[in-house]
């Protein structure tokens, strides 16, 4: 595949490309999304090729307004309605029964569809002007860290997609929380920027689901995307609780990120210390990308505590190290 990837800055241009079956990366409040018309099989097929994404991993469908859920889903449930009332627009995806017009490639053959209303002026305007449900996975090559800067998107996808929206906004840095709302009890399939505590304030019985294969096939099938490798830099990722675990003599080029400062050494070529877990989450993917640009061999990642947004960050950190 070789396309000329245009750098664009008008939602109108993005909408025109999307309406004609093209692929456009645009910013959302979480990470950049790679958008495509969710009703067009041929366009969706191109997207899977561009990302190198396994066809068994379904895509989230984005809509301009929560009241337009019928653009993507065949029915809504009380749990989904409550979550949308509380968090839409925002970093939340509700899984509902699929509407027939949504391409079966988008849902990877499932009878359900993930629906999200992004809270970002560019994403919202693109969706409003396109007037179609837009499937948008994170705008990275499959397996790589997600991108929160247009230059990172270009690095992964130049020549493979039609356009990238040239705008970097503040982003939360972790993706939306995916909640299966099809059953009697809501189930959090992927932790994300809406915290588990916030979900349980609305739905006290919401369960968290692990994709750990030992917990049975049902969960694995319910949350297919969590089984594939994700967020991995080329460097070896070592998860640590404290910087005391850093072995700076072992390799020549070491990197560290975390909340606790470390002492400079000759082999520590890249170091990012954050003053809050929110700042840590916002910067984590771009830090991993910088690790590769600097040809680091081992990156030490201080694990976030599993509370608030730290819960989602910790999940991404574990996956970057190849753990489930
Ligand atoms: O914040 C986000 O959600 C970003 C921005 C661009 O909106 N998108 C994103 O998409 O993270 P992606 O494709 O990287 O991750 C989608 C996740 C995967 O884990 C996938 O398995 C899950 O959502 N998913 C999508 N549809 C599903 C469905 N019908 N049932 C269960 N899980 C689903
Ligand atoms: Mg992704």
mmCIF file of C-alpha atoms and ligand atoms in Angstrom:
data_model
loop_
_atom_site.group_PDB
_atom_site.id
_atom_site.type_symbol
_atom_site.label_atom_id
_atom_site.label_comp_id
_atom_site.label_asym_id
_atom_site.label_seq_id
_atom_site.Cartn_x
_atom_site.Cartn_y
_atom_site.Cartn_z
ATOM 1 C CA UNK A 1 0.000 0.000 0.000
ATOM 2 C CA UNK A 2 1.423 3.386 -0.900
ATOM 3 C CA UNK A 3 -0.642 6.535 -0.585
ATOM 4 C CA UNK A 4 0.341 10.153 -0.224
ATOM 5 C CA UNK A 5 -0.650 11.047 3.313
ATOM 6 C CA UNK A 6 -1.979 14.621 3.407
ATOM 7 C CA UNK A 7 -1.573 16.835 6.464
ATOM 8 C CA UNK A 8 -4.924 18.534 6.957
ATOM 9 C CA UNK A 9 -6.359 21.064 9.371
ATOM 10 C CA UNK A 10 -10.006 21.381 8.446
ATOM 11 C CA UNK A 11 -12.784 19.098 9.733
ATOM 12 C CA UNK A 12 -14.523 19.661 6.376
ATOM 13 C CA UNK A 13 -11.573 18.088 4.506
ATOM 14 C CA UNK A 14 -11.567 15.170 6.942
ATOM 15 C CA UNK A 15 -15.311 14.646 6.447
ATOM 16 C CA UNK A 16 -14.976 14.649 2.646
ATOM 17 C CA UNK A 17 -12.234 12.004 2.718
ATOM 18 C CA UNK A 18 -14.207 9.848 5.171
ATOM 19 C CA UNK A 19 -17.395 10.123 3.103
ATOM 20 C CA UNK A 20 -15.521 8.868 0.044
ATOM 21 C CA UNK A 21 -14.195 5.787 1.864
ATOM 22 C CA UNK A 22 -10.788 7.179 2.908
ATOM 23 C CA UNK A 23 -8.749 6.814 6.114
ATOM 24 C CA UNK A 24 -8.176 9.906 8.289
ATOM 25 C CA UNK A 25 -6.343 10.138 11.614
ATOM 26 C CA UNK A 26 -7.771 12.773 13.963
ATOM 27 C CA UNK A 27 -7.244 13.763 17.606
ATOM 28 C CA UNK A 28 -9.632 12.686 20.353
ATOM 29 C CA UNK A 29 -9.428 13.462 24.073
ATOM 30 C CA UNK A 30 -7.763 10.087 24.720
ATOM 31 C CA UNK A 31 -5.399 9.253 21.801
ATOM 32 C CA UNK A 32 -5.466 9.832 18.028
ATOM 33 C CA UNK A 33 -8.060 7.735 16.224
ATOM 34 C CA UNK A 34 -7.812 6.357 12.692
ATOM 35 C CA UNK A 35 -11.271 6.988 11.272
ATOM 36 C CA UNK A 36 -13.179 5.213 8.519
ATOM 37 C CA UNK A 37 -16.847 4.957 7.466
ATOM 38 C CA UNK A 38 -18.180 2.117 9.656
ATOM 39 C CA UNK A 39 -20.838 1.194 7.082
ATOM 40 C CA UNK A 40 -18.405 0.621 4.189
ATOM 41 C CA UNK A 41 -16.788 -2.846 4.051
ATOM 42 C CA UNK A 42 -14.123 -1.868 1.499
ATOM 43 C CA UNK A 43 -12.978 1.122 3.575
ATOM 44 C CA UNK A 44 -12.869 -0.905 6.788
ATOM 45 C CA UNK A 45 -10.839 -3.590 5.047
ATOM 46 C CA UNK A 46 -8.258 -0.953 4.043
ATOM 47 C CA UNK A 47 -8.041 0.171 7.648
ATOM 48 C CA UNK A 48 -7.200 -3.308 8.955
ATOM 49 C CA UNK A 49 -4.451 -3.567 6.322
ATOM 50 C CA UNK A 50 -3.056 -0.093 7.097
ATOM 51 C CA UNK A 51 -2.804 -0.875 10.807
ATOM 52 C CA UNK A 52 -1.730 -4.495 10.369
ATOM 53 C CA UNK A 53 -4.541 -5.273 12.793
ATOM 54 C CA UNK A 54 -5.803 -8.847 13.362
ATOM 55 C CA UNK A 55 -9.308 -9.101 11.867
ATOM 56 C CA UNK A 56 -10.538 -10.752 15.088
ATOM 57 C CA UNK A 57 -10.199 -7.465 17.021
ATOM 58 C CA UNK A 58 -13.347 -5.306 16.701
ATOM 59 C CA UNK A 59 -13.326 -1.516 16.265
ATOM 60 C CA UNK A 60 -15.129 1.141 18.310
ATOM 61 C CA UNK A 61 -17.778 3.131 16.427
ATOM 62 C CA UNK A 62 -17.750 6.881 17.112
ATOM 63 C CA UNK A 63 -20.846 9.071 16.927
ATOM 64 C CA UNK A 64 -21.342 12.837 17.302
ATOM 65 C CA UNK A 65 -23.969 12.778 20.020
ATOM 66 C CA UNK A 66 -25.207 10.192 22.530
ATOM 67 C CA UNK A 67 -28.795 10.692 21.362
ATOM 68 C CA UNK A 68 -27.682 9.298 17.951
ATOM 69 C CA UNK A 69 -26.854 5.821 19.398
ATOM 70 C CA UNK A 70 -29.260 4.327 16.824
ATOM 71 C CA UNK A 71 -26.614 5.133 14.162
ATOM 72 C CA UNK A 72 -24.516 2.283 15.581
ATOM 73 C CA UNK A 73 -26.622 0.096 17.873
ATOM 74 C CA UNK A 74 -29.872 -1.824 17.466
ATOM 75 C CA UNK A 75 -30.996 -1.299 21.067
ATOM 76 C CA UNK A 76 -29.931 0.455 24.237
ATOM 77 C CA UNK A 77 -29.978 -0.971 27.753
ATOM 78 C CA UNK A 78 -30.629 0.892 31.039
ATOM 79 C CA UNK A 79 -26.988 0.451 32.120
ATOM 80 C CA UNK A 80 -25.691 1.937 28.850
ATOM 81 C CA UNK A 81 -28.130 4.837 29.062
ATOM 82 C CA UNK A 82 -27.013 5.611 32.633
ATOM 83 C CA UNK A 83 -23.329 5.531 31.651
ATOM 84 C CA UNK A 84 -23.909 7.718 28.591
ATOM 85 C CA UNK A 85 -25.914 10.193 30.707
ATOM 86 C CA UNK A 86 -22.998 10.403 33.141
ATOM 87 C CA UNK A 87 -19.952 10.306 30.838
ATOM 88 C CA UNK A 88 -20.890 11.197 27.236
ATOM 89 C CA UNK A 89 -19.282 12.954 25.571
ATOM 90 C CA UNK A 90 -16.150 11.495 27.141
ATOM 91 C CA UNK A 91 -13.648 8.632 27.298
ATOM 92 C CA UNK A 92 -16.231 5.839 27.573
ATOM 93 C CA UNK A 93 -17.243 3.050 25.167
ATOM 94 C CA UNK A 94 -20.458 1.104 25.750
ATOM 95 C CA UNK A 95 -20.913 -2.290 24.099
ATOM 96 C CA UNK A 96 -24.468 -2.767 22.787
ATOM 97 C CA UNK A 97 -26.273 -4.994 20.269
ATOM 98 C CA UNK A 98 -25.004 -4.166 16.785
ATOM 99 C CA UNK A 99 -27.074 -2.339 14.174
ATOM 100 C CA UNK A 100 -27.193 -4.300 10.883
ATOM 101 C CA UNK A 101 -25.808 -1.397 8.795
ATOM 102 C CA UNK A 102 -22.499 -1.456 10.690
ATOM 103 C CA UNK A 103 -19.966 -3.497 8.734
ATOM 104 C CA UNK A 104 -19.408 -6.981 10.114
ATOM 105 C CA UNK A 105 -15.674 -6.326 9.706
ATOM 106 C CA UNK A 106 -15.950 -3.501 12.269
ATOM 107 C CA UNK A 107 -17.434 -5.843 14.858
ATOM 108 C CA UNK A 108 -15.189 -8.779 13.899
ATOM 109 C CA UNK A 109 -18.278 -10.896 13.363
ATOM 110 C CA UNK A 110 -19.694 -10.232 16.864
ATOM 111 C CA UNK A 111 -23.367 -9.365 17.307
ATOM 112 C CA UNK A 112 -22.343 -6.406 19.474
ATOM 113 C CA UNK A 113 -20.765 -3.014 18.772
ATOM 114 C CA UNK A 114 -18.670 -0.626 20.878
ATOM 115 C CA UNK A 115 -20.118 2.922 20.802
ATOM 116 C CA UNK A 116 -18.285 6.067 21.882
ATOM 117 C CA UNK A 117 -18.988 9.827 21.820
ATOM 118 C CA UNK A 118 -15.599 11.577 21.895
ATOM 119 C CA UNK A 119 -15.195 14.832 23.814
ATOM 120 C CA UNK A 120 -12.804 16.708 21.549
ATOM 121 C CA UNK A 121 -13.778 19.666 19.366
ATOM 122 C CA UNK A 122 -12.019 18.299 16.255
ATOM 123 C CA UNK A 123 -13.389 14.773 16.609
ATOM 124 C CA UNK A 124 -16.877 16.115 17.363
ATOM 125 C CA UNK A 125 -16.858 18.419 14.335
ATOM 126 C CA UNK A 126 -15.532 15.711 12.001
ATOM 127 C CA UNK A 127 -18.305 13.355 13.146
ATOM 128 C CA UNK A 128 -20.983 16.023 12.835
ATOM 129 C CA UNK A 129 -19.943 16.924 9.293
ATOM 130 C CA UNK A 130 -19.450 13.332 8.116
ATOM 131 C CA UNK A 131 -22.949 12.282 9.197
ATOM 132 C CA UNK A 132 -21.877 8.638 9.307
ATOM 133 C CA UNK A 133 -20.889 6.354 12.183
ATOM 134 C CA UNK A 134 -17.075 6.340 12.143
ATOM 135 C CA UNK A 135 -15.046 3.321 13.229
ATOM 136 C CA UNK A 136 -11.786 4.506 14.774
ATOM 137 C CA UNK A 137 -9.127 2.386 16.442
ATOM 138 C CA UNK A 138 -6.078 4.088 17.920
ATOM 139 C CA UNK A 139 -3.936 5.518 15.101
ATOM 140 C CA UNK A 140 -0.852 3.339 15.451
ATOM 141 C CA UNK A 141 0.510 0.231 13.766
ATOM 142 C CA UNK A 142 -0.966 -2.758 15.566
ATOM 143 C CA UNK A 143 1.077 -3.716 18.642
ATOM 144 C CA UNK A 144 2.846 -0.330 18.917
ATOM 145 C CA UNK A 145 2.145 2.322 21.560
ATOM 146 C CA UNK A 146 -0.860 4.524 20.719
ATOM 147 C CA UNK A 147 -0.103 8.042 19.452
ATOM 148 C CA UNK A 148 -1.061 11.328 21.104
ATOM 149 C CA UNK A 149 0.902 13.545 18.651
ATOM 150 C CA UNK A 150 0.296 13.861 14.913
ATOM 151 C CA UNK A 151 3.995 13.304 14.223
ATOM 152 C CA UNK A 152 3.832 9.922 15.997
ATOM 153 C CA UNK A 153 0.847 8.959 13.871
ATOM 154 C CA UNK A 154 2.722 9.942 10.735
ATOM 155 C CA UNK A 155 5.751 7.944 11.823
ATOM 156 C CA UNK A 156 3.641 4.763 12.021
ATOM 157 C CA UNK A 157 1.210 5.305 9.153
ATOM 158 C CA UNK A 158 2.724 7.613 6.515
ATOM 159 C CA UNK A 159 2.000 6.212 3.060
ATOM 160 C CA UNK A 160 -0.671 3.885 4.503
ATOM 161 C CA UNK A 161 -3.529 6.353 5.164
ATOM 162 C CA UNK A 162 -5.079 9.297 3.287
ATOM 163 C CA UNK A 163 -4.663 12.070 5.836
ATOM 164 C CA UNK A 164 -3.566 13.088 9.326
ATOM 165 C CA UNK A 165 -5.159 15.995 11.143
ATOM 166 C CA UNK A 166 -2.318 18.332 12.122
ATOM 167 C CA UNK A 167 -3.300 19.297 15.638
ATOM 168 C CA UNK A 168 -1.900 18.251 18.991
ATOM 169 C CA UNK A 169 -4.211 18.903 21.873
ATOM 170 C CA UNK A 170 -3.987 18.033 25.491
ATOM 171 C CA UNK A 171 -4.855 14.348 25.693
ATOM 172 C CA UNK A 172 -5.616 12.061 28.597
ATOM 173 C CA UNK A 173 -3.135 9.560 27.152
ATOM 174 C CA UNK A 174 -5.043 6.359 27.917
ATOM 175 C CA UNK A 175 -7.935 5.112 25.831
ATOM 176 C CA UNK A 176 -11.622 4.966 26.670
ATOM 177 C CA UNK A 177 -13.041 2.591 29.266
ATOM 178 C CA UNK A 178 -14.889 -0.215 27.447
ATOM 179 C CA UNK A 179 -18.009 -1.436 29.280
ATOM 180 C CA UNK A 180 -20.157 -4.337 28.073
ATOM 181 C CA UNK A 181 -23.740 -3.234 28.728
ATOM 182 C CA UNK A 182 -25.522 -6.109 26.970
ATOM 183 C CA UNK A 183 -26.033 -8.341 30.030
ATOM 184 C CA UNK A 184 -27.816 -7.970 33.381
ATOM 185 C CA UNK A 185 -24.599 -6.708 35.013
ATOM 186 C CA UNK A 186 -22.297 -4.171 33.320
ATOM 187 C CA UNK A 187 -18.773 -5.492 32.784
ATOM 188 C CA UNK A 188 -15.665 -3.380 32.349
ATOM 189 C CA UNK A 189 -13.748 -5.066 29.519
ATOM 190 C CA UNK A 190 -10.891 -2.571 29.300
ATOM 191 C CA UNK A 191 -9.912 -0.138 32.067
ATOM 192 C CA UNK A 192 -9.574 3.382 30.718
ATOM 193 C CA UNK A 193 -9.780 7.086 31.340
ATOM 194 C CA UNK A 194 -13.149 6.867 33.100
ATOM 195 C CA UNK A 195 -12.088 5.168 36.318
ATOM 196 C CA UNK A 196 -13.646 2.038 37.800
ATOM 197 C CA UNK A 197 -14.613 4.142 40.831
ATOM 198 C CA UNK A 198 -16.521 6.559 38.552
ATOM 199 C CA UNK A 199 -18.279 3.688 36.764
ATOM 200 C CA UNK A 200 -19.320 2.184 40.124
ATOM 201 C CA UNK A 201 -20.671 5.525 41.304
ATOM 202 C CA UNK A 202 -23.244 5.125 38.515
ATOM 203 C CA UNK A 203 -23.526 1.313 38.467
ATOM 204 C CA UNK A 204 -22.478 -0.057 41.887
ATOM 205 C CA UNK A 205 -22.641 -3.684 40.683
ATOM 206 C CA UNK A 206 -20.349 -3.221 37.647
ATOM 207 C CA UNK A 207 -17.831 -6.064 37.393
ATOM 208 C CA UNK A 208 -14.315 -5.919 36.131
ATOM 209 C CA UNK A 209 -13.393 -8.619 33.655
ATOM 210 C CA UNK A 210 -9.952 -10.029 33.107
ATOM 211 C CA UNK A 211 -8.909 -11.391 29.726
ATOM 212 C CA UNK A 212 -6.679 -13.879 31.503
ATOM 213 C CA UNK A 213 -7.217 -17.092 29.495
ATOM 214 C CA UNK A 214 -7.179 -19.077 32.746
ATOM 215 C CA UNK A 215 -10.430 -17.394 33.696
ATOM 216 C CA UNK A 216 -12.175 -19.041 30.783
ATOM 217 C CA UNK A 217 -13.047 -18.461 27.158
ATOM 218 C CA UNK A 218 -16.127 -16.400 27.798
ATOM 219 C CA UNK A 219 -14.171 -13.362 28.960
ATOM 220 C CA UNK A 220 -11.582 -13.776 26.233
ATOM 221 C CA UNK A 221 -14.230 -13.727 23.518
ATOM 222 C CA UNK A 222 -16.059 -10.833 25.141
ATOM 223 C CA UNK A 223 -12.963 -8.651 25.090
ATOM 224 C CA UNK A 224 -11.062 -9.845 22.020
ATOM 225 C CA UNK A 225 -8.678 -6.899 21.691
ATOM 226 C CA UNK A 226 -7.106 -7.453 25.064
ATOM 227 C CA UNK A 227 -5.564 -10.737 23.876
ATOM 228 C CA UNK A 228 -3.281 -9.267 21.213
ATOM 229 C CA UNK A 229 0.153 -7.748 21.918
ATOM 230 C CA UNK A 230 -0.146 -4.017 22.626
ATOM 231 C CA UNK A 231 1.813 -0.842 23.319
ATOM 232 C CA UNK A 232 5.231 -2.487 22.907
ATOM 233 C CA UNK A 233 8.386 -0.500 22.145
ATOM 234 C CA UNK A 234 11.381 -2.284 20.614
ATOM 235 C CA UNK A 235 13.312 -1.835 23.874
ATOM 236 C CA UNK A 236 12.983 -4.442 26.600
ATOM 237 C CA UNK A 237 10.487 -3.208 29.236
ATOM 238 C CA UNK A 238 11.278 -3.903 32.895
ATOM 239 C CA UNK A 239 8.452 -3.164 35.336
ATOM 240 C CA UNK A 240 9.684 -1.937 38.724
ATOM 241 C CA UNK A 241 8.123 -0.738 41.966
ATOM 242 C CA UNK A 242 11.097 1.387 42.987
ATOM 243 C CA UNK A 243 14.042 2.967 41.116
ATOM 244 C CA UNK A 244 16.352 1.008 43.436
ATOM 245 C CA UNK A 245 15.702 -1.916 41.063
ATOM 246 C CA UNK A 246 17.415 -0.183 38.131
ATOM 247 C CA UNK A 247 20.558 -1.958 36.996
ATOM 248 C CA UNK A 248 22.369 0.821 35.136
ATOM 249 C CA UNK A 249 25.515 -1.222 34.603
ATOM 250 C CA UNK A 250 23.816 -4.038 32.745
ATOM 251 C CA UNK A 251 23.245 -2.281 29.446
ATOM 252 C CA UNK A 252 24.635 0.806 27.776
ATOM 253 C CA UNK A 253 21.434 2.685 27.037
ATOM 254 C CA UNK A 254 18.830 2.729 29.792
ATOM 255 C CA UNK A 255 15.637 4.773 30.197
ATOM 256 C CA UNK A 256 13.389 5.350 33.191
ATOM 257 C CA UNK A 257 9.915 6.782 33.718
ATOM 258 C CA UNK A 258 8.057 7.092 36.983
ATOM 259 C CA UNK A 259 6.870 9.240 39.846
ATOM 260 C CA UNK A 260 10.014 8.890 41.989
ATOM 261 C CA UNK A 261 13.177 10.770 40.890
ATOM 262 C CA UNK A 262 16.350 8.826 40.087
ATOM 263 C CA UNK A 263 20.035 9.711 40.171
ATOM 264 C CA UNK A 264 21.706 10.471 36.842
ATOM 265 C CA UNK A 265 24.190 7.856 35.607
ATOM 266 C CA UNK A 266 26.125 7.615 32.361
ATOM 267 C CA UNK A 267 23.947 4.857 30.952
ATOM 268 C CA UNK A 268 20.651 6.616 31.800
ATOM 269 C CA UNK A 269 20.019 8.365 28.475
ATOM 270 C CA UNK A 270 16.348 9.188 28.942
ATOM 271 C CA UNK A 271 14.500 9.937 32.160
ATOM 272 C CA UNK A 272 10.974 11.276 32.729
ATOM 273 C CA UNK A 273 9.740 11.942 36.262
ATOM 274 C CA UNK A 274 6.124 13.061 36.668
ATOM 275 C CA UNK A 275 4.539 14.979 39.520
ATOM 276 C CA UNK A 276 1.133 13.308 39.202
ATOM 277 C CA UNK A 277 -0.306 10.050 37.935
ATOM 278 C CA UNK A 278 -2.434 12.047 35.453
ATOM 279 C CA UNK A 279 0.709 13.588 33.940
ATOM 280 C CA UNK A 280 2.339 10.123 33.898
ATOM 281 C CA UNK A 281 -0.650 8.638 32.041
ATOM 282 C CA UNK A 282 -0.786 11.538 29.575
ATOM 283 C CA UNK A 283 2.883 11.103 28.612
ATOM 284 C CA UNK A 284 3.403 7.329 28.803
ATOM 285 C CA UNK A 285 2.860 6.341 25.139
ATOM 286 C CA UNK A 286 4.947 9.216 23.794
ATOM 287 C CA UNK A 287 7.676 8.298 26.278
ATOM 288 C CA UNK A 288 7.785 4.741 24.875
ATOM 289 C CA UNK A 289 8.045 6.164 21.358
ATOM 290 C CA UNK A 290 10.946 8.389 22.450
ATOM 291 C CA UNK A 291 12.623 5.314 23.950
ATOM 292 C CA UNK A 292 12.737 3.802 20.467
ATOM 293 C CA UNK A 293 13.892 7.024 18.801
ATOM 294 C CA UNK A 294 16.803 7.133 21.297
ATOM 295 C CA UNK A 295 17.624 3.468 20.644
ATOM 296 C CA UNK A 296 17.336 2.555 24.280
ATOM 297 C CA UNK A 297 17.940 -1.116 25.058
ATOM 298 C CA UNK A 298 16.145 -1.390 28.421
ATOM 299 C CA UNK A 299 13.406 0.861 29.748
ATOM 300 C CA UNK A 300 12.511 0.740 33.457
ATOM 301 C CA UNK A 301 8.858 1.572 34.024
ATOM 302 C CA UNK A 302 7.732 2.357 37.552
ATOM 303 C CA UNK A 303 4.335 0.685 37.957
ATOM 304 C CA UNK A 304 1.427 2.978 38.821
ATOM 305 C CA UNK A 305 -0.764 2.105 41.819
ATOM 306 C CA UNK A 306 -4.005 0.453 40.675
ATOM 307 C CA UNK A 307 -6.384 3.252 41.651
ATOM 308 C CA UNK A 308 -8.023 6.073 39.726
ATOM 309 C CA UNK A 309 -6.480 6.522 36.287
ATOM 310 C CA UNK A 310 -3.461 4.607 37.641
ATOM 311 C CA UNK A 311 -5.504 1.431 37.171
ATOM 312 C CA UNK A 312 -5.633 1.946 33.375
ATOM 313 C CA UNK A 313 -2.034 3.167 33.236
ATOM 314 C CA UNK A 314 -0.859 0.073 35.120
ATOM 315 C CA UNK A 315 -2.767 -2.129 32.639
ATOM 316 C CA UNK A 316 -0.990 -0.399 29.699
ATOM 317 C CA UNK A 317 2.374 -0.673 31.476
ATOM 318 C CA UNK A 318 1.948 -4.419 31.985
ATOM 319 C CA UNK A 319 0.941 -4.884 28.346
ATOM 320 C CA UNK A 320 3.937 -2.858 27.153
ATOM 321 C CA UNK A 321 6.047 -5.494 28.911
ATOM 322 C CA UNK A 322 4.168 -8.285 27.122
ATOM 323 C CA UNK A 323 2.044 -9.292 30.143
ATOM 324 C CA UNK A 324 -1.755 -9.611 30.048
HETATM 325 O O1 LIG B 1 -10.105 6.005 23.402
HETATM 326 C C1 LIG B 1 -10.350 5.123 22.573
HETATM 327 O O2 LIG B 1 -11.174 4.201 22.775
HETATM 328 C C2 LIG B 1 -9.606 5.188 21.225
HETATM 329 C C3 LIG B 1 -10.022 6.462 20.515
HETATM 330 C C4 LIG B 1 -9.417 6.592 19.152
HETATM 331 O O3 LIG B 1 -11.417 6.547 20.468
HETATM 332 N N1 LIG B 1 -9.853 4.018 20.435
HETATM 333 C C5 LIG B 1 -9.320 2.797 20.733
HETATM 334 O O4 LIG B 1 -9.605 1.807 19.793
HETATM 335 O O5 LIG B 1 -8.657 2.593 21.718
HETATM 336 P P1 LIG B 1 -8.804 0.425 19.734
HETATM 337 O O6 LIG B 1 -9.265 -0.211 18.473
HETATM 338 O O7 LIG B 1 -7.367 0.671 19.881
HETATM 339 O O8 LIG B 1 -9.373 -0.417 20.928
HETATM 340 C C6 LIG B 1 -10.714 -0.876 20.909
HETATM 341 C C7 LIG B 1 -10.980 -1.826 22.058
HETATM 342 C C8 LIG B 1 -10.369 -3.179 21.808
HETATM 343 O O9 LIG B 1 -9.881 -3.701 23.045
HETATM 344 C C9 LIG B 1 -11.564 -3.982 21.302
HETATM 345 O O10 LIG B 1 -11.434 -5.366 21.512
HETATM 346 C C10 LIG B 1 -12.699 -3.399 22.112
HETATM 347 O O11 LIG B 1 -12.401 -2.009 22.169
HETATM 348 N N2 LIG B 1 -13.992 -3.576 21.448
HETATM 349 C C11 LIG B 1 -14.463 -2.953 20.344
HETATM 350 N N3 LIG B 1 -15.683 -3.426 20.000
HETATM 351 C C12 LIG B 1 -16.001 -4.388 20.898
HETATM 352 C C13 LIG B 1 -17.127 -5.270 21.084
HETATM 353 N N4 LIG B 1 -18.155 -5.269 20.264
HETATM 354 N N5 LIG B 1 -17.086 -6.115 22.128
HETATM 355 C C14 LIG B 1 -16.031 -6.131 22.966
HETATM 356 N N6 LIG B 1 -14.944 -5.346 22.862
HETATM 357 C C15 LIG B 1 -14.926 -4.482 21.836
HETATM 358 MG MG1 LIG B 2 -5.338 0.447 20.147
#
